[in-house]
Coordinates of C-alpha atoms in Angstrom, one line a residue:
M11 CA -39.6 21.1 99.8
R12 CA -36.1 22.2 99.8
H13 CA -35.1 19.2 102.0
V14 CA -37.0 16.8 99.7
F15 CA -35.0 18.2 96.6
K16 CA -31.7 17.8 98.4
A17 CA -32.6 14.3 99.5
A18 CA -33.5 13.4 95.9
L19 CA -30.1 14.7 94.6
S20 CA -28.2 12.8 97.2
G21 CA -30.0 9.6 96.3
A22 CA -29.4 10.1 92.6
A23 CA -25.7 10.7 93.3
A24 CA -25.4 7.6 95.4
M25 CA -27.1 5.5 92.8
S26 CA -24.7 6.8 90.1
F27 CA -21.7 5.9 92.2
A28 CA -23.1 2.5 92.8
V29 CA -23.7 1.8 89.1
A30 CA -20.2 3.1 88.2
A31 CA -18.6 0.9 90.9
Q32 CA -20.6 -2.1 89.7
A33 CA -19.6 -1.4 86.0
A34 CA -15.9 -1.2 87.0
D35 CA -16.2 -4.6 88.6
L36 CA -17.5 -6.1 85.3
P37 CA -14.8 -7.9 83.0
R38 CA -13.7 -5.7 80.1
Q39 CA -14.4 -6.9 76.6
A40 CA -11.2 -7.8 74.8
P41 CA -10.5 -6.0 71.5
P42 CA -11.0 -8.1 68.3
P43 CA -7.9 -10.0 67.2
P44 CA -5.9 -8.6 64.2
P45 CA -6.5 -10.3 60.8
P46 CA -4.0 -13.1 60.1
A47 CA -0.9 -12.1 58.2
L48 CA -0.6 -13.4 54.7
P49 CA 2.1 -16.0 54.2
V50 CA 5.3 -14.7 52.6
F51 CA 5.7 -16.1 49.2
T52 CA 8.6 -18.5 48.5
W53 CA 9.9 -20.3 45.4
T54 CA 11.3 -23.2 47.4
G55 CA 9.9 -26.6 46.4
F56 CA 9.5 -29.2 43.7
Y57 CA 7.5 -28.4 40.5
A58 CA 6.5 -30.0 37.2
G59 CA 5.0 -28.6 34.1
V60 CA 4.6 -28.4 30.3
N61 CA 6.1 -26.1 27.6
A62 CA 5.9 -25.3 23.9
G63 CA 7.9 -23.1 21.6
Y64 CA 9.8 -22.7 18.4
G65 CA 13.3 -23.5 17.4
F66 CA 15.3 -21.2 15.0
S67 CA 18.1 -22.6 12.9
T68 CA 21.4 -20.6 13.4
G69 CA 23.6 -22.3 10.8
S70 CA 23.9 -21.8 7.0
G71 CA 23.5 -24.5 4.4
G72 CA 26.5 -23.7 2.2
F73 CA 29.8 -25.6 2.6
T74 CA 32.8 -26.8 0.6
D75 CA 33.5 -30.5 0.1
P76 CA 37.3 -31.0 -0.1
T77 CA 36.9 -33.4 -3.0
Y78 CA 34.0 -32.2 -5.1
G79 CA 33.8 -28.5 -4.4
T80 CA 31.2 -26.1 -3.1
A81 CA 27.7 -27.2 -2.3
T82 CA 25.0 -24.6 -2.2
G83 CA 21.7 -24.7 -0.3
G84 CA 20.9 -27.5 2.1
G85 CA 19.9 -25.3 5.0
R86 CA 17.6 -26.5 7.7
S87 CA 14.6 -24.5 8.8
G88 CA 13.2 -24.3 12.3
G89 CA 10.0 -25.7 13.7
F90 CA 7.8 -26.5 16.7
A91 CA 9.1 -28.1 19.9
G92 CA 7.1 -29.0 23.0
G93 CA 7.3 -31.2 26.0
G94 CA 7.6 -31.2 29.8
Q95 CA 9.9 -30.3 32.7
V96 CA 10.4 -31.1 36.3
G97 CA 12.7 -29.3 38.8
Y98 CA 13.4 -28.0 42.3
N99 CA 14.0 -24.4 43.5
Y100 CA 15.5 -23.2 46.8
Q101 CA 15.1 -19.6 47.8
F102 CA 17.5 -18.3 50.5
T103 CA 15.1 -15.6 51.8
P104 CA 11.3 -15.7 51.4
G105 CA 9.8 -12.8 49.6
S106 CA 12.7 -11.3 47.6
G107 CA 16.1 -12.9 47.3
F108 CA 18.4 -15.3 45.4
V109 CA 17.0 -18.6 44.1
I110 CA 19.0 -21.6 42.9
G111 CA 17.6 -24.7 41.3
V112 CA 17.9 -27.6 38.9
E113 CA 15.6 -28.5 36.0
T114 CA 15.4 -31.3 33.5
D115 CA 13.2 -31.4 30.4
I116 CA 12.5 -33.4 27.3
Q117 CA 11.0 -32.2 24.0
G118 CA 9.6 -33.6 20.8
A119 CA 10.7 -31.6 17.8
A120 CA 9.2 -31.1 14.3
F121 CA 12.0 -29.2 12.6
G122 CA 12.1 -28.7 8.8
K123 CA 14.2 -31.0 6.8
A124 CA 17.3 -29.9 4.9
D125 CA 16.6 -28.0 1.6
A126 CA 17.9 -29.4 -1.7
A127 CA 21.7 -28.8 -2.1
Y128 CA 23.7 -28.9 -5.3
I129 CA 27.3 -29.2 -6.4
G130 CA 27.2 -27.4 -9.7
G131 CA 24.0 -28.7 -11.2
T132 CA 24.1 -32.2 -9.5
P133 CA 22.0 -32.9 -6.4
Y134 CA 23.8 -33.3 -3.1
Y135 CA 21.8 -35.4 -0.6
S136 CA 22.5 -35.1 3.1
I137 CA 22.8 -38.2 5.2
R138 CA 22.9 -36.3 8.5
P139 CA 20.3 -37.5 11.1
S140 CA 17.2 -35.4 11.8
L141 CA 16.6 -34.1 15.3
D142 CA 13.3 -35.7 16.5
Y143 CA 13.7 -35.1 20.2
F144 CA 16.1 -33.3 22.6
G145 CA 16.4 -32.6 26.3
T146 CA 18.5 -30.8 28.9
V147 CA 19.7 -31.1 32.5
R148 CA 20.4 -27.5 33.7
G149 CA 21.2 -25.5 36.7
R150 CA 19.2 -22.2 37.4
V151 CA 20.3 -19.1 39.3
G152 CA 17.9 -16.2 39.7
Y153 CA 16.7 -13.4 41.8
A154 CA 13.0 -13.2 43.0
F155 CA 11.1 -10.0 43.4
D156 CA 8.3 -11.6 45.4
R157 CA 6.3 -13.5 42.7
V158 CA 8.5 -12.5 39.8
M159 CA 11.8 -14.3 39.2
I160 CA 14.4 -13.5 36.6
Y161 CA 17.0 -16.3 36.1
G162 CA 19.9 -17.6 34.0
T163 CA 20.3 -21.2 33.1
G164 CA 22.7 -23.6 31.5
G165 CA 23.9 -27.2 31.4
F166 CA 24.0 -30.5 29.5
A167 CA 21.9 -31.1 26.4
Y168 CA 21.2 -34.2 24.3
G169 CA 19.1 -35.2 21.4
G170 CA 18.4 -37.9 18.8
G171 CA 16.6 -38.7 15.6
S172 CA 16.7 -40.8 12.5
L173 CA 18.7 -41.1 9.3
P174 CA 17.1 -39.9 6.1
A175 CA 16.2 -42.1 3.2
A176 CA 19.3 -41.0 1.3
A177 CA 21.5 -42.7 3.8
S178 CA 20.7 -46.1 2.3
A179 CA 22.7 -45.1 -0.8
Y180 CA 25.8 -44.1 1.2
P181 CA 28.4 -46.9 1.1
Y182 CA 30.6 -45.7 4.0
S183 CA 30.1 -45.6 7.8
L184 CA 27.1 -43.6 8.7
P185 CA 26.9 -40.9 11.5
G186 CA 25.3 -41.8 14.8
T187 CA 21.8 -40.6 15.5
T188 CA 22.4 -39.5 19.1
R189 CA 23.9 -36.1 19.9
T190 CA 25.2 -34.4 23.0
G191 CA 26.2 -30.8 23.7
Y192 CA 25.3 -27.9 25.9
T193 CA 22.7 -25.2 26.4
V194 CA 22.7 -21.7 27.9
G195 CA 19.9 -19.1 28.3
G196 CA 17.6 -17.3 30.6
G197 CA 14.0 -16.3 31.3
V198 CA 11.4 -14.8 33.6
E199 CA 8.8 -16.6 35.7
Y200 CA 5.7 -15.3 37.4
A201 CA 3.6 -17.0 40.1
F202 CA -0.1 -16.4 39.7
T203 CA -0.9 -18.3 42.8
Q204 CA 0.9 -20.3 45.5
K205 CA 0.9 -23.3 43.2
I206 CA 0.8 -22.2 39.6
S207 CA 3.4 -20.1 37.7
A208 CA 4.1 -19.3 34.1
K209 CA 7.5 -18.7 32.4
V210 CA 9.0 -17.5 29.1
E211 CA 12.6 -18.4 28.3
A212 CA 15.1 -18.4 25.5
L213 CA 17.9 -21.0 25.1
Y214 CA 20.7 -21.6 22.7
M215 CA 21.2 -25.4 22.1
H216 CA 24.4 -26.7 20.6
L217 CA 24.1 -30.3 19.6
G218 CA 26.6 -30.4 16.8
R219 CA 28.3 -33.8 16.2
G220 CA 31.3 -34.0 14.0
F221 CA 31.4 -36.5 11.1
S222 CA 34.5 -36.9 9.0
G223 CA 33.1 -39.4 6.4
A224 CA 34.0 -38.7 2.8
A225 CA 31.4 -37.6 0.3
Y226 CA 30.3 -40.1 -2.3
Y227 CA 29.5 -39.6 -5.9
D228 CA 27.1 -42.0 -7.6
A229 CA 27.5 -41.6 -11.4
S230 CA 24.6 -43.8 -12.1
V231 CA 22.1 -41.4 -10.7
P232 CA 24.0 -39.0 -10.8
A233 CA 24.1 -37.6 -7.3
Y234 CA 26.4 -36.8 -4.4
Y235 CA 25.8 -38.1 -0.8
G236 CA 27.4 -36.8 2.4
A237 CA 26.9 -35.3 5.8
G238 CA 27.5 -31.8 4.6
K239 CA 28.1 -29.1 7.1
S240 CA 27.7 -29.8 10.9
D241 CA 24.8 -28.1 12.5
A242 CA 26.0 -25.1 14.5
G243 CA 23.0 -25.3 16.8
F244 CA 19.7 -23.6 17.2
A245 CA 17.9 -21.0 19.3
L246 CA 14.7 -22.0 21.2
V247 CA 12.1 -19.6 22.5
R248 CA 9.3 -21.2 24.6
A249 CA 6.6 -20.6 27.2
G250 CA 5.6 -22.9 29.9
L251 CA 3.3 -23.6 32.9
N252 CA 4.5 -25.1 36.2
Y253 CA 2.6 -26.6 39.1
R254 CA 4.5 -26.3 42.4
F255 CA 4.1 -29.0 45.1

């Protein structure tokens, strides 16, 4: 019996060594591959989008005509502006880092007309053109904190409109309806996805155009006609959406 038990142990041990040796010869299973790394976000690329906002007048309506005296009133109120933009950004280091770019936009404007002005008790009618559209060509310099970018911007601005009905009663040379100037400002933009971002920005637009024509007094009405005070400019606050290609 004792010899049988020893023989059984020896057999079991031999079988265990055989199984272990056979398992060592089997190919080992490779560990699962790590999950793919998410791409680092970058602002580099072309984009196009739409925007809408409100323009605030920064000039006063009062002025003094050298011939006829002080005119009171005549200020312009602000109004809605909306349009579209296209541009290109280049980010020096993906993730966080400096971003430079260029952007151009064009807007339609619905600004309030000039209020009634008077010299004494006699009406003064402005012949200065309205601003029906404007646009900009600007550089942008910013710093990105991954998907958030803070930037400053500035460049060339232009605009145009139409002459008011009162201009038909003005006997001298009329001012041109196109304007040029400059714009400066800044904003912040956030990328919701790799393709879509939203921005909020504030700009100061200076589209003043000097006009040295003399005021005109029509005794038959009676009324005064003239360009009045040059527009000093206006502030624009707007929000926009961009699709990046």
